[in-house]
CSV table of C-alpha atoms in Angstrom, one decimal:
chain,number,residue,atom,x,y,z
A,240,UNK,CA,0.0,29.6,6.7
A,241,UNK,CA,1.6,31.6,3.8
A,242,UNK,CA,3.0,29.7,1.0
A,243,UNK,CA,4.3,30.5,-2.4
A,244,UNK,CA,2.0,28.7,-4.9
A,245,UNK,CA,1.1,29.5,-8.6
A,246,UNK,CA,-2.4,30.1,-9.8
A,247,UNK,CA,-2.5,29.7,-13.8
A,248,UNK,CA,-5.2,29.2,-16.5
A,249,UNK,CA,-5.9,25.5,-17.0
A,250,UNK,CA,-4.7,23.8,-20.2
A,251,UNK,CA,-6.3,20.5,-21.7
A,252,UNK,CA,-3.1,18.6,-20.5
A,253,UNK,CA,-4.1,19.2,-16.9
A,254,UNK,CA,-7.6,17.5,-17.3
A,255,UNK,CA,-6.1,14.2,-15.5
A,256,UNK,CA,-4.6,15.9,-12.4
A,257,UNK,CA,-7.7,18.0,-12.3
A,258,UNK,CA,-9.8,14.9,-12.2
A,259,UNK,CA,-7.6,13.3,-9.3
A,260,UNK,CA,-8.0,16.7,-7.4
A,261,UNK,CA,-11.5,17.0,-7.8
A,262,UNK,CA,-12.2,13.5,-6.6
A,263,UNK,CA,-9.9,13.7,-3.6
A,264,UNK,CA,-11.3,17.0,-2.7
A,265,UNK,CA,-14.7,15.6,-2.8
A,266,UNK,CA,-13.8,12.9,-0.5
A,267,UNK,CA,-12.3,15.4,1.9
A,268,UNK,CA,-15.2,17.6,1.8
A,269,UNK,CA,-18.3,15.5,1.1
A,270,UNK,CA,-17.7,12.5,3.3
A,271,UNK,CA,-20.8,12.0,5.5
A,272,UNK,CA,-22.9,14.5,3.3
A,273,UNK,CA,-22.7,12.7,0.0
A,274,UNK,CA,-23.4,8.9,-0.5
A,275,UNK,CA,-20.2,6.9,0.1
A,276,UNK,CA,-21.3,4.9,-2.9
A,277,UNK,CA,-20.7,7.9,-4.8
A,278,UNK,CA,-17.6,8.9,-3.5
A,279,UNK,CA,-16.2,5.4,-3.4
A,280,UNK,CA,-17.3,4.5,-7.2
A,281,UNK,CA,-14.3,3.4,-9.2
A,282,UNK,CA,-15.9,5.1,-12.1
A,283,UNK,CA,-15.7,8.6,-10.6
A,284,UNK,CA,-12.2,9.6,-11.7
A,285,UNK,CA,-13.0,8.7,-15.0
A,286,UNK,CA,-16.3,10.7,-15.1
A,287,UNK,CA,-14.3,13.8,-13.7
A,288,UNK,CA,-11.4,13.2,-16.2
A,289,UNK,CA,-14.3,13.3,-19.0
A,290,UNK,CA,-15.7,16.4,-17.6
A,291,UNK,CA,-12.6,18.2,-17.3
A,292,UNK,CA,-11.3,17.4,-20.5
A,293,UNK,CA,-14.6,18.8,-22.2
A,294,UNK,CA,-14.5,21.8,-19.8
A,295,UNK,CA,-11.1,22.6,-21.4
A,296,UNK,CA,-11.8,21.7,-25.1
A,297,UNK,CA,-15.4,21.8,-25.9
A,298,UNK,CA,-17.1,25.0,-27.5
A,299,UNK,CA,-20.0,24.9,-25.0
A,300,UNK,CA,-17.4,25.7,-22.3
A,301,UNK,CA,-15.8,28.6,-24.3
A,302,UNK,CA,-17.1,31.3,-22.3
A,303,UNK,CA,-15.8,29.7,-18.8
A,304,UNK,CA,-12.7,30.5,-17.2
A,305,UNK,CA,-10.7,27.6,-15.6
A,306,UNK,CA,-7.7,27.9,-13.3
A,307,UNK,CA,-5.3,25.9,-11.3
A,308,UNK,CA,-3.2,26.5,-8.2
A,309,UNK,CA,-0.1,24.4,-7.9
A,310,UNK,CA,2.5,24.1,-5.0
A,311,UNK,CA,6.0,22.9,-5.4
A,312,UNK,CA,4.8,21.2,-8.9
A,313,UNK,CA,1.7,19.5,-7.7
A,314,UNK,CA,-1.8,20.8,-8.3
A,315,UNK,CA,-3.6,21.8,-5.0
A,316,UNK,CA,-6.5,23.9,-6.2
A,317,UNK,CA,-8.8,24.3,-9.2
A,318,UNK,CA,-11.7,26.9,-10.1
A,319,UNK,CA,-14.3,27.6,-12.6
A,320,UNK,CA,-16.7,30.2,-13.4
A,321,UNK,CA,-18.9,31.0,-16.3
A,322,UNK,CA,-21.8,32.8,-17.3
A,323,UNK,CA,-25.0,32.4,-15.2
A,324,UNK,CA,-26.7,29.3,-16.5
A,325,UNK,CA,-30.3,30.5,-15.9
A,326,UNK,CA,-30.1,34.2,-17.1
A,327,UNK,CA,-30.3,35.3,-13.5
A,328,UNK,CA,-29.2,38.8,-12.6
A,329,UNK,CA,-25.7,37.8,-11.5
A,330,UNK,CA,-22.9,38.5,-14.3
A,331,UNK,CA,-21.0,35.2,-13.4
A,332,UNK,CA,-21.6,31.9,-11.7
A,333,UNK,CA,-18.8,29.9,-9.7
A,334,UNK,CA,-19.1,26.3,-10.7
A,335,UNK,CA,-16.1,24.9,-8.9
A,336,UNK,CA,-13.7,26.0,-6.2
A,337,UNK,CA,-11.6,23.1,-4.6
A,338,UNK,CA,-8.6,23.2,-2.6
A,339,UNK,CA,-6.9,20.4,-0.8
A,340,UNK,CA,-7.7,20.6,2.8
A,341,UNK,CA,-4.0,20.7,4.0
A,342,UNK,CA,-3.7,24.3,1.9
A,343,UNK,CA,-7.3,25.7,3.9
A,344,UNK,CA,-6.5,29.0,5.1
A,345,UNK,CA,-3.3,29.6,2.8
A,346,UNK,CA,-4.6,32.2,0.4
A,347,UNK,CA,-5.1,29.5,-2.3
A,348,UNK,CA,-8.8,29.7,-2.1
A,349,UNK,CA,-9.2,33.2,-2.5
A,350,UNK,CA,-6.4,33.5,-5.3
A,351,UNK,CA,-8.4,31.0,-7.2
A,352,UNK,CA,-11.7,32.7,-6.7
A,353,UNK,CA,-10.3,36.1,-7.8
A,354,UNK,CA,-8.6,34.4,-10.7
A,355,UNK,CA,-12.1,33.3,-12.2
A,356,UNK,CA,-14.2,36.0,-10.8
A,357,UNK,CA,-13.2,39.6,-10.3
A,358,UNK,CA,-13.8,40.8,-6.9
A,359,UNK,CA,-16.3,43.6,-8.0
A,360,UNK,CA,-18.4,41.3,-10.2
A,361,UNK,CA,-21.9,40.3,-9.2
A,362,UNK,CA,-21.8,36.5,-8.8
A,363,UNK,CA,-23.7,33.5,-7.5
A,364,UNK,CA,-22.6,30.1,-6.5
A,365,UNK,CA,-24.1,26.9,-4.7
A,366,UNK,CA,-22.6,25.6,-1.6
A,367,UNK,CA,-23.1,22.2,0.2
A,368,UNK,CA,-25.1,22.9,3.4
A,369,UNK,CA,-24.2,22.3,6.1
A,370,UNK,CA,-20.6,23.2,4.9
A,371,UNK,CA,-19.7,25.9,7.4
A,372,UNK,CA,-15.9,26.1,6.4
A,373,UNK,CA,-16.7,27.0,2.7
A,374,UNK,CA,-19.9,29.2,3.6
A,375,UNK,CA,-17.7,31.2,6.0
A,376,UNK,CA,-15.0,31.6,3.3
A,377,UNK,CA,-17.6,32.7,0.8
A,378,UNK,CA,-19.2,35.0,3.4
A,379,UNK,CA,-15.5,36.5,3.9
A,380,UNK,CA,-15.6,37.0,0.1
A,381,UNK,CA,-18.9,39.0,0.1
A,382,UNK,CA,-21.2,36.3,-0.9
A,383,UNK,CA,-24.6,36.0,1.2
A,384,UNK,CA,-27.3,33.2,1.1
A,385,UNK,CA,-30.2,34.4,-0.8
A,386,UNK,CA,-32.7,31.9,0.6
A,387,UNK,CA,-32.8,29.5,-2.4
A,388,UNK,CA,-32.2,26.1,-1.9
A,389,UNK,CA,-31.5,22.8,-4.3
A,390,UNK,CA,-30.8,19.0,-3.7
A,391,UNK,CA,-28.2,17.8,-6.1
A,392,UNK,CA,-26.4,14.2,-5.9
A,393,UNK,CA,-28.2,13.9,-2.6
A,394,UNK,CA,-26.6,17.1,-1.3
A,395,UNK,CA,-28.4,19.9,0.0
A,396,UNK,CA,-27.1,23.3,-1.4
A,397,UNK,CA,-27.8,26.9,-0.8
A,398,UNK,CA,-27.4,29.4,-3.3
A,399,UNK,CA,-25.1,32.5,-2.3
A,400,UNK,CA,-24.7,35.8,-4.1
A,401,UNK,CA,-22.3,38.8,-4.3
A,402,UNK,CA,-23.6,42.2,-5.2
A,403,UNK,CA,-21.7,44.8,-6.9
A,404,UNK,CA,-20.1,47.7,-4.9
A,405,UNK,CA,-22.7,50.1,-5.7
A,406,UNK,CA,-25.8,48.0,-4.5
A,407,UNK,CA,-26.6,46.8,-1.0
A,408,UNK,CA,-25.5,43.2,-0.2
A,409,UNK,CA,-28.3,40.6,-1.1
A,410,UNK,CA,-30.3,43.2,-3.6
A,411,UNK,CA,-29.6,40.7,-6.3
A,412,UNK,CA,-32.3,38.4,-5.0
A,413,UNK,CA,-35.7,39.1,-7.0
A,414,UNK,CA,-38.0,36.4,-5.8
A,415,UNK,CA,-36.8,33.8,-8.1
A,416,UNK,CA,-37.7,30.4,-6.8
A,417,UNK,CA,-35.7,27.2,-7.8
A,418,UNK,CA,-37.6,24.1,-6.7
A,419,UNK,CA,-35.7,21.6,-4.1
A,420,UNK,CA,-35.4,18.3,-6.3
């Protein structure tokens, strides 16, 4: 379903709309994987709004790249990348990529991914497991599971990595171990 959408750098004034989208897409994506108590918590929206306000203004996030996608004036997707948090071999970490379910398969996700991480950059991300749709999307964009697993907010996540063009897929794995919590 090709659509005419815009991807642009996020601005501090976007924080409220980003928070709304973040909560809506969490509910679309994680219902059944994450606790309903978390997803339906009235404080969730405020928590996400504070997060996005900080991510767009606080010096701790200055190395991150944050973008939004809009269609007909409404925000439909968000993405954020930054340096790898643990000094791993990846150049970048994808921290956030959410698109409203109505726009899955439209090219918005790929455009957002490429707006925060160049397609040839070595990168890593954590994705819910099971989440076959998202995992297939990342595989299509050259990410592969590296065997690391963690539990976060009661959700099992697997790490996926993308190697650079001059190294074989998956060679970024160096036996690092992240404990399951």
